[in-house]
Amino acid sequence: MAAHAYQNTARQGSHSISISDTAPPPPPTPTGPKVELSPEDIRTIQRLMNDLETLAKHGVATLTIKKADTFLQSLRTAVDLILQA
């Protein structure tokens, strides 16, 4: 009877866990200082993204960035200079 039970179990297949059944590893935790942006900075970044898309459509592939109080301000100035040209 034991052999018969073993054969039935083998025919039905065993339940095994595949890699896809396991939970994915947690995402890596960010390192470095936390960056907090003001609502104005967020609007500036959104405008920059739109302006950069426009410049890319017109074949502009290079920006000349000059030192300013902040990196974001440097980017905004560089983009504005090209848009005004």
mmCIF file of C-alpha atoms in Angstrom:
data_model
loop_
_atom_site.group_PDB
_atom_site.id
_atom_site.type_symbol
_atom_site.label_atom_id
_atom_site.label_comp_id
_atom_site.label_asym_id
_atom_site.label_seq_id
_atom_site.Cartn_x
_atom_site.Cartn_y
_atom_site.Cartn_z
ATOM 1 C CA MET A 1 0.000 0.000 0.000
ATOM 2 C CA ALA A 2 2.840 2.390 0.744
ATOM 3 C CA ALA A 3 4.258 1.896 -2.757
ATOM 4 C CA HIS A 4 0.824 2.553 -4.250
ATOM 5 C CA ALA A 5 0.445 5.779 -2.219
ATOM 6 C CA TYR A 6 3.918 6.908 -3.287
ATOM 7 C CA GLN A 7 3.089 6.306 -6.960
ATOM 8 C CA ASN A 8 -0.150 8.289 -6.680
ATOM 9 C CA THR A 9 1.684 11.165 -5.056
ATOM 10 C CA ALA A 10 4.375 11.108 -7.761
ATOM 11 C CA ARG A 11 1.749 11.126 -10.529
ATOM 12 C CA GLN A 12 -0.036 14.131 -9.036
ATOM 13 C CA GLY A 13 3.200 16.038 -8.827
ATOM 14 C CA SER A 14 4.740 17.616 -5.826
ATOM 15 C CA HIS A 15 4.258 21.215 -4.851
ATOM 16 C CA SER A 16 7.529 22.993 -5.190
ATOM 17 C CA ILE A 17 8.336 26.648 -4.896
ATOM 18 C CA SER A 18 9.826 28.283 -7.944
ATOM 19 C CA ILE A 19 11.829 31.469 -7.910
ATOM 20 C CA SER A 20 8.874 33.374 -9.338
ATOM 21 C CA ASP A 21 6.797 32.420 -6.285
ATOM 22 C CA THR A 22 9.126 34.202 -3.905
ATOM 23 C CA ALA A 23 8.807 37.855 -3.019
ATOM 24 C CA PRO A 24 11.228 40.202 -4.778
ATOM 25 C CA PRO A 25 13.984 41.698 -2.671
ATOM 26 C CA PRO A 26 13.192 45.058 -1.108
ATOM 27 C CA PRO A 27 14.360 48.125 -3.047
ATOM 28 C CA PRO A 28 17.686 49.571 -1.962
ATOM 29 C CA THR A 29 17.501 52.241 0.653
ATOM 30 C CA PRO A 30 18.672 55.649 -0.542
ATOM 31 C CA THR A 31 21.953 56.877 0.808
ATOM 32 C CA GLY A 32 23.178 60.413 1.146
ATOM 33 C CA PRO A 33 21.494 63.541 2.364
ATOM 34 C CA LYS A 34 17.766 63.959 1.947
ATOM 35 C CA VAL A 35 16.894 66.651 -0.598
ATOM 36 C CA GLU A 36 13.910 68.831 0.091
ATOM 37 C CA LEU A 37 12.564 70.988 -2.716
ATOM 38 C CA SER A 38 10.336 73.998 -2.368
ATOM 39 C CA PRO A 39 7.191 74.243 -4.490
ATOM 40 C CA GLU A 40 8.980 76.928 -6.533
ATOM 41 C CA ASP A 41 11.934 74.583 -7.170
ATOM 42 C CA ILE A 42 9.540 71.859 -8.303
ATOM 43 C CA ARG A 43 7.868 74.268 -10.748
ATOM 44 C CA THR A 44 11.295 75.334 -12.027
ATOM 45 C CA ILE A 45 12.296 71.699 -12.604
ATOM 46 C CA GLN A 46 9.037 71.009 -14.444
ATOM 47 C CA ARG A 47 9.598 74.059 -16.679
ATOM 48 C CA LEU A 48 13.179 72.982 -17.290
ATOM 49 C CA MET A 49 12.070 69.515 -18.350
ATOM 50 C CA ASN A 50 9.578 70.978 -20.828
ATOM 51 C CA ASP A 51 12.119 73.487 -22.148
ATOM 52 C CA LEU A 52 14.784 70.796 -22.511
ATOM 53 C CA GLU A 53 12.388 68.670 -24.549
ATOM 54 C CA THR A 54 11.731 71.680 -26.792
ATOM 55 C CA LEU A 55 15.460 72.314 -27.205
ATOM 56 C CA ALA A 56 16.098 68.650 -27.999
ATOM 57 C CA LYS A 57 13.407 68.747 -30.709
ATOM 58 C CA HIS A 58 15.257 71.702 -32.237
ATOM 59 C CA GLY A 59 18.555 69.805 -32.225
ATOM 60 C CA VAL A 60 20.144 71.536 -29.241
ATOM 61 C CA ALA A 61 22.338 68.958 -27.542
ATOM 62 C CA THR A 62 24.687 71.109 -25.461
ATOM 63 C CA LEU A 63 24.188 73.598 -22.643
ATOM 64 C CA THR A 64 26.835 75.938 -21.307
ATOM 65 C CA ILE A 65 26.354 76.078 -17.573
ATOM 66 C CA LYS A 66 27.894 78.922 -15.626
ATOM 67 C CA LYS A 67 28.252 79.179 -11.873
ATOM 68 C CA ALA A 68 25.257 80.576 -10.002
ATOM 69 C CA ASP A 69 23.970 80.459 -6.441
ATOM 70 C CA THR A 70 22.453 77.018 -7.047
ATOM 71 C CA PHE A 71 22.843 74.318 -9.668
ATOM 72 C CA LEU A 72 19.154 74.622 -10.513
ATOM 73 C CA GLN A 73 19.600 78.330 -11.131
ATOM 74 C CA SER A 74 22.606 77.564 -13.368
ATOM 75 C CA LEU A 75 20.487 75.214 -15.473
ATOM 76 C CA ARG A 76 17.613 77.699 -15.699
ATOM 77 C CA THR A 77 19.975 80.464 -16.861
ATOM 78 C CA ALA A 78 21.625 78.228 -19.463
ATOM 79 C CA VAL A 79 18.276 77.148 -20.898
ATOM 80 C CA ASP A 80 16.904 80.706 -20.893
ATOM 81 C CA LEU A 81 19.941 81.968 -22.828
ATOM 82 C CA ILE A 82 19.380 79.413 -25.585
ATOM 83 C CA LEU A 83 15.627 80.021 -25.720
ATOM 84 C CA GLN A 84 16.209 83.773 -26.102
ATOM 85 C CA ALA A 85 18.677 83.325 -28.953
#
